[in-house]
Short mmCIF file of C-alpha atoms in Angstrom, two decimals:
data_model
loop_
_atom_site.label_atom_id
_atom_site.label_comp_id
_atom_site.label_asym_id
_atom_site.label_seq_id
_atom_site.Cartn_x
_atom_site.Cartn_y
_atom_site.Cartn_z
CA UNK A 1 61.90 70.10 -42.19
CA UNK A 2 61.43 73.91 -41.95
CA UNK A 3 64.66 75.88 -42.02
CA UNK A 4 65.79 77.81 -38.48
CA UNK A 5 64.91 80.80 -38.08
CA UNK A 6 65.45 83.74 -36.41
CA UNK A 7 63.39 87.09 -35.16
CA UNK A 8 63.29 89.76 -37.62
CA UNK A 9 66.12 92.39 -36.93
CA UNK A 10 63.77 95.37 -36.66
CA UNK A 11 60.56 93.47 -34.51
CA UNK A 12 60.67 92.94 -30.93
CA UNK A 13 63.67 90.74 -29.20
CA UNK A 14 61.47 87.98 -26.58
CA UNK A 15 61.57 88.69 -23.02
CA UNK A 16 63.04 86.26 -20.75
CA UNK A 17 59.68 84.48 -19.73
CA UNK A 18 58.88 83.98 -23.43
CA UNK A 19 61.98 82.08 -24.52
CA UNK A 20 61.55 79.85 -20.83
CA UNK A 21 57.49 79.41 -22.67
CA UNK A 22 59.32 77.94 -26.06
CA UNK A 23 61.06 75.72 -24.09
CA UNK A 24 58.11 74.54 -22.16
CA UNK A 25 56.03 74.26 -25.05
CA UNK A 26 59.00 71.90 -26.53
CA UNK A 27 58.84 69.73 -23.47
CA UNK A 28 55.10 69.67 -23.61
CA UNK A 29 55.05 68.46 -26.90
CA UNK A 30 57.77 65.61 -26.94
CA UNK A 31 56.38 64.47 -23.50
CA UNK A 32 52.81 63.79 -26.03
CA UNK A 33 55.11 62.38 -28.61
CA UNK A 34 56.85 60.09 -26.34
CA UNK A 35 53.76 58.93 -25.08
CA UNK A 36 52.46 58.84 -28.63
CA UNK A 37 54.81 56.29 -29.60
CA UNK A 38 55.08 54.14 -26.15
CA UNK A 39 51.34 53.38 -26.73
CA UNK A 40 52.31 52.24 -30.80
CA UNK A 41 55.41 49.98 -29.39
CA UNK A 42 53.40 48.63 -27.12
CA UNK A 43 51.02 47.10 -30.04
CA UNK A 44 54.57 45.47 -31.39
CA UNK A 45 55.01 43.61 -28.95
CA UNK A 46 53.92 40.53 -26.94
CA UNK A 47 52.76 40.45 -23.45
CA UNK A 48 56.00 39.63 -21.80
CA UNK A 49 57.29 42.89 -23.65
CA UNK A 50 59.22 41.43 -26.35
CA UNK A 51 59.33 42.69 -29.91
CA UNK A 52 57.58 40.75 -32.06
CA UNK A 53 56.49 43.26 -35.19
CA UNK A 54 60.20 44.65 -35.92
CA UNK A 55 59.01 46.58 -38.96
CA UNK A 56 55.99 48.21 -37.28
CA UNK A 57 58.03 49.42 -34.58
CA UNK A 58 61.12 50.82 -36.77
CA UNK A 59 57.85 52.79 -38.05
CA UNK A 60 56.47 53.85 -34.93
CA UNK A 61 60.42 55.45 -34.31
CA UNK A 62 60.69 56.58 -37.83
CA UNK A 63 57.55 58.62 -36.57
CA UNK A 64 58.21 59.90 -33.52
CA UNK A 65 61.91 61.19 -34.88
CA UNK A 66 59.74 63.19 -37.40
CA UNK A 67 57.83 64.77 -35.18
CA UNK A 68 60.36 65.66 -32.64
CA UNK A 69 62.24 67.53 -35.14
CA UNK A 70 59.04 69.58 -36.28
CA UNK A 71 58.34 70.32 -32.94
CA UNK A 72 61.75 71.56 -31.84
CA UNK A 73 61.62 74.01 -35.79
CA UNK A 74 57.95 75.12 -33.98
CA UNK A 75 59.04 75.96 -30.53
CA UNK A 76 62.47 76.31 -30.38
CA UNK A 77 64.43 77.09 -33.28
CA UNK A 78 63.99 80.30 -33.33
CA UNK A 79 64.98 81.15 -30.08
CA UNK A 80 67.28 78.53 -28.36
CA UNK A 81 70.19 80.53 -28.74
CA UNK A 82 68.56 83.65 -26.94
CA UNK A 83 67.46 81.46 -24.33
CA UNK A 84 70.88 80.04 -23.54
CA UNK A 85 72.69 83.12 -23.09
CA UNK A 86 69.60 84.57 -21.28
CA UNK A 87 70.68 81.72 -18.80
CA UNK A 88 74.19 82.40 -18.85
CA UNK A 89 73.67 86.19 -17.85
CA UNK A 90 71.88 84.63 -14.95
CA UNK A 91 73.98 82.15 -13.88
CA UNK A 92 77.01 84.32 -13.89
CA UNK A 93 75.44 86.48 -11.79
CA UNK A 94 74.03 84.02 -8.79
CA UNK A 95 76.05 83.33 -5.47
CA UNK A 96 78.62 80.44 -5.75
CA UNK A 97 76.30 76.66 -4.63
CA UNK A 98 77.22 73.53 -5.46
CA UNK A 99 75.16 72.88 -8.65
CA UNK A 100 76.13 75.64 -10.74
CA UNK A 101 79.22 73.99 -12.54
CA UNK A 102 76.83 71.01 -13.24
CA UNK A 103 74.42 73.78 -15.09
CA UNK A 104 76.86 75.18 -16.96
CA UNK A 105 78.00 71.65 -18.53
CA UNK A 106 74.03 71.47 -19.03
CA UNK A 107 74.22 74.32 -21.06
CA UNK A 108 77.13 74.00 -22.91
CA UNK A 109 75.40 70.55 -24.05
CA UNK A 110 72.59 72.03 -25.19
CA UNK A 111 74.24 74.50 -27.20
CA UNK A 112 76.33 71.70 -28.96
CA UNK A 113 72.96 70.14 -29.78
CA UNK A 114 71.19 73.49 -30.86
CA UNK A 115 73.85 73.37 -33.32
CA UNK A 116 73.90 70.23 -34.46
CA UNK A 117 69.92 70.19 -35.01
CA UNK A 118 70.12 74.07 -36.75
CA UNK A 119 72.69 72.05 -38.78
CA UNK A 120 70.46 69.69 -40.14
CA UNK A 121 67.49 71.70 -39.99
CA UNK A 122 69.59 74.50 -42.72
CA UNK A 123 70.14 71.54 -45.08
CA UNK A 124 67.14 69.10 -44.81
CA UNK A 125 67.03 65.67 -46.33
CA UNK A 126 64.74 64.71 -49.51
CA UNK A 127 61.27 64.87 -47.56
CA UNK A 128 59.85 60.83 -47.52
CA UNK A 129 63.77 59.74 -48.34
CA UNK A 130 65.77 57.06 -46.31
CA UNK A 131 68.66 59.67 -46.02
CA UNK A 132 65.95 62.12 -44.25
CA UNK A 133 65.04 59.32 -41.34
CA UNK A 134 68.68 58.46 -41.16
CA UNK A 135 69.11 62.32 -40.25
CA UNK A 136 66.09 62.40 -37.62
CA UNK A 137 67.38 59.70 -36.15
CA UNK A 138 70.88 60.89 -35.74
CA UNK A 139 69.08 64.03 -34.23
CA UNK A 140 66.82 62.24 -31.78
CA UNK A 141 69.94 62.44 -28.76
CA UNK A 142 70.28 66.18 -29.43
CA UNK A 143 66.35 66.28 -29.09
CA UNK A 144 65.94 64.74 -26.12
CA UNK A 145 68.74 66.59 -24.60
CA UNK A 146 66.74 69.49 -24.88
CA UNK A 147 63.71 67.39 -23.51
CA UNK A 148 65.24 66.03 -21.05
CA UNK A 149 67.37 69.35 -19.93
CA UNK A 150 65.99 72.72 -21.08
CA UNK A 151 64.23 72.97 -17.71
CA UNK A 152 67.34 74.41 -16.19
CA UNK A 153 67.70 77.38 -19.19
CA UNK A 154 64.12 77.99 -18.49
CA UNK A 155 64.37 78.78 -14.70
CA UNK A 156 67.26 80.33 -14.84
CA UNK A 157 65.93 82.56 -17.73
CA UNK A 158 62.95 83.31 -15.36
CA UNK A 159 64.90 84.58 -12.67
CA UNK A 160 66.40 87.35 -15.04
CA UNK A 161 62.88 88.98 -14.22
CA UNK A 162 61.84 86.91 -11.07
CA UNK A 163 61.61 88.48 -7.26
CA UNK A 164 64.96 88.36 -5.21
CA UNK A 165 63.83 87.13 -1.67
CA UNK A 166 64.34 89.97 1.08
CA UNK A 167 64.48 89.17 4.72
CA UNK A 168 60.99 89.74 5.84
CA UNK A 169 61.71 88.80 9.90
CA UNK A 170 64.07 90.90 11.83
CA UNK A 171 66.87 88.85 13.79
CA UNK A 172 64.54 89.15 16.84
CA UNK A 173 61.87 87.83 15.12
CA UNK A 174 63.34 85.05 13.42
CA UNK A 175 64.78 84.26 16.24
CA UNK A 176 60.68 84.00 17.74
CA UNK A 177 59.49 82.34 15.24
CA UNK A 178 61.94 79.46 14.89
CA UNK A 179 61.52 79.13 18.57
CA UNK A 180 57.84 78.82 18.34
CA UNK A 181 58.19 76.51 15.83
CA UNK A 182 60.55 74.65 17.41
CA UNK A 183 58.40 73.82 20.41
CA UNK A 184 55.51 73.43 17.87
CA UNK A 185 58.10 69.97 16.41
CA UNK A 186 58.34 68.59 19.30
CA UNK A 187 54.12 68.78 19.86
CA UNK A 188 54.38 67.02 16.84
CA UNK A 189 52.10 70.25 15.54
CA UNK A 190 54.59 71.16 12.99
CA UNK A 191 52.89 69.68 9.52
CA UNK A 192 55.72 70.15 6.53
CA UNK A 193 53.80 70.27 3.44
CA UNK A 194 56.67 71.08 0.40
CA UNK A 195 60.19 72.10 -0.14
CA UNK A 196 62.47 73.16 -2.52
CA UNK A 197 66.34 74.34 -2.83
CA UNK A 198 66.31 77.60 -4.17
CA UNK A 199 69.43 79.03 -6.91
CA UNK A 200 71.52 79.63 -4.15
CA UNK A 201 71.62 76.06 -2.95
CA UNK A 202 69.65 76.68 -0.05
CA UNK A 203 66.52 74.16 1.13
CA UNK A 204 63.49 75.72 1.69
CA UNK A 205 60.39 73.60 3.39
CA UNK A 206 56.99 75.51 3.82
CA UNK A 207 55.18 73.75 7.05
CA UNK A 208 51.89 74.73 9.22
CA UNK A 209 52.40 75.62 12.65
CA UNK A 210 49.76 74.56 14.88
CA UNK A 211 48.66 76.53 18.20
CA UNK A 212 45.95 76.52 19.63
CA UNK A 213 43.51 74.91 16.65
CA UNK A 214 45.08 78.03 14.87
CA UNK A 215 47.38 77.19 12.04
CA UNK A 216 49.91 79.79 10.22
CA UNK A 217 52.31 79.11 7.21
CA UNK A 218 56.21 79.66 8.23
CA UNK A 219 59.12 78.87 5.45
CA UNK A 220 62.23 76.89 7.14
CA UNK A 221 65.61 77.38 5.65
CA UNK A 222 67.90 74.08 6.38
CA UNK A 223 66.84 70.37 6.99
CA UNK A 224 64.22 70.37 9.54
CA UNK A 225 65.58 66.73 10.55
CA UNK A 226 68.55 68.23 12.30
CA UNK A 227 69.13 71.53 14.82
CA UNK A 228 70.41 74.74 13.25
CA UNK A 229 67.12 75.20 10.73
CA UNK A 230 65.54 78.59 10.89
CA UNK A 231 61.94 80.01 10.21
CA UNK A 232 62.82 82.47 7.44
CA UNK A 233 58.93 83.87 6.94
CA UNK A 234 55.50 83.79 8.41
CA UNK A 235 52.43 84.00 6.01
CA UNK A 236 48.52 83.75 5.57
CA UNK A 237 48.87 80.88 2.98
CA UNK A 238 51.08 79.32 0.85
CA UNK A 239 50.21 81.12 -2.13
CA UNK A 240 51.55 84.20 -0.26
CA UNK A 241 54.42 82.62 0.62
CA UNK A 242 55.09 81.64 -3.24
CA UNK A 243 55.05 85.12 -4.30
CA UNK A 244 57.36 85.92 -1.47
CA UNK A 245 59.93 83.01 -1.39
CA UNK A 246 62.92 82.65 -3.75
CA UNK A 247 61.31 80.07 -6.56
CA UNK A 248 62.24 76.73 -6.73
CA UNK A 249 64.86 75.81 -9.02
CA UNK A 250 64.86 72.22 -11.64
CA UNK A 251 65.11 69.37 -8.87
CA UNK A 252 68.21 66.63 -8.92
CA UNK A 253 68.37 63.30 -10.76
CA UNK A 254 69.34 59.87 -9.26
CA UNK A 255 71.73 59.11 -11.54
CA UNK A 256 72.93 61.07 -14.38
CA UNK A 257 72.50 59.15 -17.60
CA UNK A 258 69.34 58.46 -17.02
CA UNK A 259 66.73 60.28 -19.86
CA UNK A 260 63.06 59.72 -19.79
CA UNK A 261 62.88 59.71 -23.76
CA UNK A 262 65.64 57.13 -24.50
CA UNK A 263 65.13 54.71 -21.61
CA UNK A 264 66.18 50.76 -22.35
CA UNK A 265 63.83 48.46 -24.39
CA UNK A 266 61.57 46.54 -21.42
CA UNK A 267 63.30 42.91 -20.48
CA UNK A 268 60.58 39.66 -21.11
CA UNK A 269 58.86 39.90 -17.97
CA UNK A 270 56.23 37.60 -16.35
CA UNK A 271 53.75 38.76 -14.05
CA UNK A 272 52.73 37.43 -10.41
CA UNK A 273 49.57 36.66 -11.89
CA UNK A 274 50.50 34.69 -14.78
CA UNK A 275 52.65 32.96 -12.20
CA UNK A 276 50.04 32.13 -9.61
CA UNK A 277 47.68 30.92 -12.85
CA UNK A 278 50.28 28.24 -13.63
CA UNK A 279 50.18 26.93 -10.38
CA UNK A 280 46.58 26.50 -10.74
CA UNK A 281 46.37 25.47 -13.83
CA UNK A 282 49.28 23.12 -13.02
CA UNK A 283 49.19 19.11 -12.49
CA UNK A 284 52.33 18.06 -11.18
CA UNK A 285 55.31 19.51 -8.62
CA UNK A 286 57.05 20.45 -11.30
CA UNK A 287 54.63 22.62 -12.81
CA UNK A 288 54.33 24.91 -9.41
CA UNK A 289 58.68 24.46 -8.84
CA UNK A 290 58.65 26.38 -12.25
CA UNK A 291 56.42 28.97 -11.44
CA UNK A 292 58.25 29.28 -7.86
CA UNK A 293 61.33 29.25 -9.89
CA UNK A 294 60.31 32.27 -11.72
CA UNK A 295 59.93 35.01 -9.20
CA UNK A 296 62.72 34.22 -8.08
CA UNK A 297 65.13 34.29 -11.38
CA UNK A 298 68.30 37.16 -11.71
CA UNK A 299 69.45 38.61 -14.77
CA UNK A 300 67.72 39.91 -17.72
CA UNK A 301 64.52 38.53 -17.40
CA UNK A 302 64.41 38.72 -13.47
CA UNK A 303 61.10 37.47 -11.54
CA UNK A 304 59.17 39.50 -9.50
CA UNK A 305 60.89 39.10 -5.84
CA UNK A 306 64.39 39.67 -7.86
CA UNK A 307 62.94 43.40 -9.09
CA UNK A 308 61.45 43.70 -5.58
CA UNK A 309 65.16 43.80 -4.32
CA UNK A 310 66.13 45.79 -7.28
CA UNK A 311 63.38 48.50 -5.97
CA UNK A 312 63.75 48.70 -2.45
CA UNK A 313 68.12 48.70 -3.04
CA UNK A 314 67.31 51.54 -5.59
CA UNK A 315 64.83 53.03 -3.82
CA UNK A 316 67.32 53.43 -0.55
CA UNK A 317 70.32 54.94 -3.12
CA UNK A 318 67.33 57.57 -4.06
CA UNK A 319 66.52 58.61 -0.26
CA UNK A 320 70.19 58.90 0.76
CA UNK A 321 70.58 60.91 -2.54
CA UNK A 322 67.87 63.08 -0.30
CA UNK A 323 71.19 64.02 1.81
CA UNK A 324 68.68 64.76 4.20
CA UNK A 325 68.84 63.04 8.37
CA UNK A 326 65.46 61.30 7.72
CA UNK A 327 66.57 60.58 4.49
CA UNK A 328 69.46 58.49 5.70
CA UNK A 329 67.49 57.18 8.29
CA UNK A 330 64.87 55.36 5.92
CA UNK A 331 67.59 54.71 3.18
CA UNK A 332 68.77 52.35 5.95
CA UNK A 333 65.75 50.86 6.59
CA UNK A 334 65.16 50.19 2.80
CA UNK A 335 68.42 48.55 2.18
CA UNK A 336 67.39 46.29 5.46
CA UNK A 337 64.85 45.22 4.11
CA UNK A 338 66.32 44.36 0.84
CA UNK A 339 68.31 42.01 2.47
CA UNK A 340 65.62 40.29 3.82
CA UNK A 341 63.62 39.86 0.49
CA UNK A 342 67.20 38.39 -0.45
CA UNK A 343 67.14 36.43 2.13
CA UNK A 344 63.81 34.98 1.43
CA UNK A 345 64.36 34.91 -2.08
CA UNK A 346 67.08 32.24 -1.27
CA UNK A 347 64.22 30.98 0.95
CA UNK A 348 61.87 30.47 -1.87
CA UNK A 349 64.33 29.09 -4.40
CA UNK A 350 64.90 26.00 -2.27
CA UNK A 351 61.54 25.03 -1.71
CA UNK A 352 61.16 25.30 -5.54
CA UNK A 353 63.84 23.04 -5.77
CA UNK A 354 62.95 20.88 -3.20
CA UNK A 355 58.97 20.94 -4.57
CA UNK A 356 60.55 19.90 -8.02
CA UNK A 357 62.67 16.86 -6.53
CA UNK A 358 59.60 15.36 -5.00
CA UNK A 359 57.92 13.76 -8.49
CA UNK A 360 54.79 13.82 -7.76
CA UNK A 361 51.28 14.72 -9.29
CA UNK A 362 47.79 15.75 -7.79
CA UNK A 363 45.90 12.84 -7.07
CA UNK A 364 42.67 12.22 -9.53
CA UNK A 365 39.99 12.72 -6.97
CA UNK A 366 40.31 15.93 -7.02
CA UNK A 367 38.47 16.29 -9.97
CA UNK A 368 37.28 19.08 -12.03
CA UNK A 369 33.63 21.00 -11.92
CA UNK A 370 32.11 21.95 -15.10
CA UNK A 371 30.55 25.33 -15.53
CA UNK A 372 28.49 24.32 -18.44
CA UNK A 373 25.27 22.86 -17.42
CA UNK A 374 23.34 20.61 -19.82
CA UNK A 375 20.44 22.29 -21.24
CA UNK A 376 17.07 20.58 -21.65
CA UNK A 377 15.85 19.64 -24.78
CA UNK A 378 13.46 22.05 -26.90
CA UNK A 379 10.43 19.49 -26.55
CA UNK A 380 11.05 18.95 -23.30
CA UNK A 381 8.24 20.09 -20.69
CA UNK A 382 9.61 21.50 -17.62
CA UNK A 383 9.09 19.91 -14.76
CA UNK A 384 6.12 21.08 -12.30
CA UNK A 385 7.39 23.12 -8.97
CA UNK A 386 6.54 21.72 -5.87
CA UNK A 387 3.10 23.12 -4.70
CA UNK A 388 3.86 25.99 -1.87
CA UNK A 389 2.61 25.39 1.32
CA UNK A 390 -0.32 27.23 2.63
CA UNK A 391 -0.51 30.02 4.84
CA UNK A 392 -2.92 31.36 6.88
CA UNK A 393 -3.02 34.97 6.68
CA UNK A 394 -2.21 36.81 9.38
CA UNK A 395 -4.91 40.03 10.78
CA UNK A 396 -4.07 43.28 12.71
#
């Protein structure tokens, strides 16, 4: 490991966008590293996902805490500090919104795990030693931390030089243009294309408004699901409208202990297909009541229809997380159907049971084709083709 270090005293301080960069770069890199090392667990293990080369993949870790340490000395070392209280100047400054005591717990973590990694990084283990993976390892949480949650330092360190969104409409515009658009959502000619809550809390959804086979760019401050949203801007394109919106701050997270780079090892799964090849392959009932059986299992090593349920139920908890009307709407219609894939997954488990109670095996006659043909022997002569029948050429 390579000591932290600072900028000289004398040389140039980073601007705000350059210490958002490190950070970036940091992210870059441990998103490669993470992938790095999925692709080397995946070679320990089986193909139902369990580990089955324990030494290889206490290696492939080993590895990847190496590296995630030498990238964090590289990109961020030097300037994590500046780049928190580059964010703090910011975030003391913007309008009271919901998320902004959430950010500042983000912070604080990260500085608690800027110092514990400048900690280690100041007095570094015996390079190759046991004690020096023992030390990456205890700094992989701190790493990923910053991974994970140095996006929100980074915008809000961009914002220290970023544009502050004026009113372009007057009120009797605005009041136009939402009008317009208005009529334009109930043609059904109003095609939203991206949105985005801005620092101050506020949703912002860019959408086409059609008239006439003529289409124009408008920004819409509020849900557009429900009255009371408001056409906030009017431009050429959207990359107009980029440079002239508020930017988009670090989206929300389903549920908050949730990290991309420390997610749970995978539970023994088995596949529809392997599934559907047993029955095949299978001879008696209870061959194809065990395969049944297995989509339908709960627990750790669920079947397919049980993570179906899983998905749609978690799926619904993400689009009412939306907090949005249409959100709502189809978070309802998720968790519906959840119930019925429950409901069928009771279905299925009785018929598996039942198929399994009947004792019985395919009859013989239905017997098996071979795919290998016998060959003819070398000496053999071919036998002669059948003489083609003649034709009598036909004249123009």
């Amino acid at each position: 490991m390579t000591p932290a270090s600072s900028p000289a005293p004398d040389g140039p301080l980073p601007t705000a966008p350059e210490l958002a960069n490190a950070a970036r770069d940091f992210r870059l890199q441990m998103a490669v590293i993470d992938s790095e090392t999925e692709a080397a667990l995946d070679m320990t293990r089986d193909r139902y996902g369990r580990t089955v080369h324990a030494g290889a993949a206490a290696a492939a870790r080993a590895h990847r805490d190496k590296a995630a340490v030498e990238a964090y000395a590289t990109h961020l070392a030097p300037h994590a500090e500046a780049l928190l209280d580059a964010a703090r100047l910011v975030l003391d400054e913007l309008p009271p919104a919901r998320h902004l005591a959430g950010w500042r717990v983000v912070l604080d973590g990260l500085a608690v795990s800027a110092a514990e990694i400048h900690r280690a990084l100041d007095r570094p283990a015996a390079p190759g030693s046991q004690a020096e993976r023992t030390q990456h390892a205890a700094l992989w949480p701190h790493l990923t931390a910053w991974a994970d949650h140095s996006s929100v330092a980074s915008n809000l360190a961009d914002q220290r030089d970023g544009q502050h969104h004026k009113a372009s409409l007057t009120d009797e515009e605005q009041q136009m243009w939402t009008e317009r658009a208005q009529a334009a959502q109930r043609r059904g000619e109003l095609e939203l294309t991206e949105s985005w809550y801005a620092a101050d809390g506020q949703s912002i959804t860019l959408a086409y408004l059609v008239e006439d086979n003529d289409s124009t760019v408008v920004a819409l401050r509020g849900d557009p699901g429900v009255p009371g949203w408001q056409v906030i801007g009017h431009y050429a394109h959207e990359y107009e409208a980029g440079k002239a919106l508020p930017a988009p701050v670090p989206p929300g997270i389903l549920r908050a202990d949730v990290s991309r780079f420390n997610r749970l090892a995978p539970a023994p799964e088995v596949s529809l297909q392997e599934l559907i090849r047993d029955v095949v392959e299978g001879h008696t009932a209870g061959d194809a009541s065990n395969a049944l059986l297995g989509t339908v299992q709960r627990g750790y090593a669920a079947g397919p229809m049980a993570r179906l349920q899983e998905l749609l139920e978690t799926s619904s908890q993400f689009a009412s997380a939306l907090e949005t009307v249409q959100g709502r709407q189809i978070a309802a219609r998720l968790s519906a159907l959840g119930r019925q894939i429950e409901f069928l997954t009771r279905e299925v488990e009785e018929a598996a049971e039942d198929l399994g109670a009947t004792v019985a095996v395919l009859p013989p006659h239905r017997t098996p084709v071979l795919r290998a043909r016998p060959r003819p022997a070398v000496d053999t002569t071919p036998p002669t083709p059948p003489p083609r029948a003649s034709t009598t050429a036909r004249h123009r």
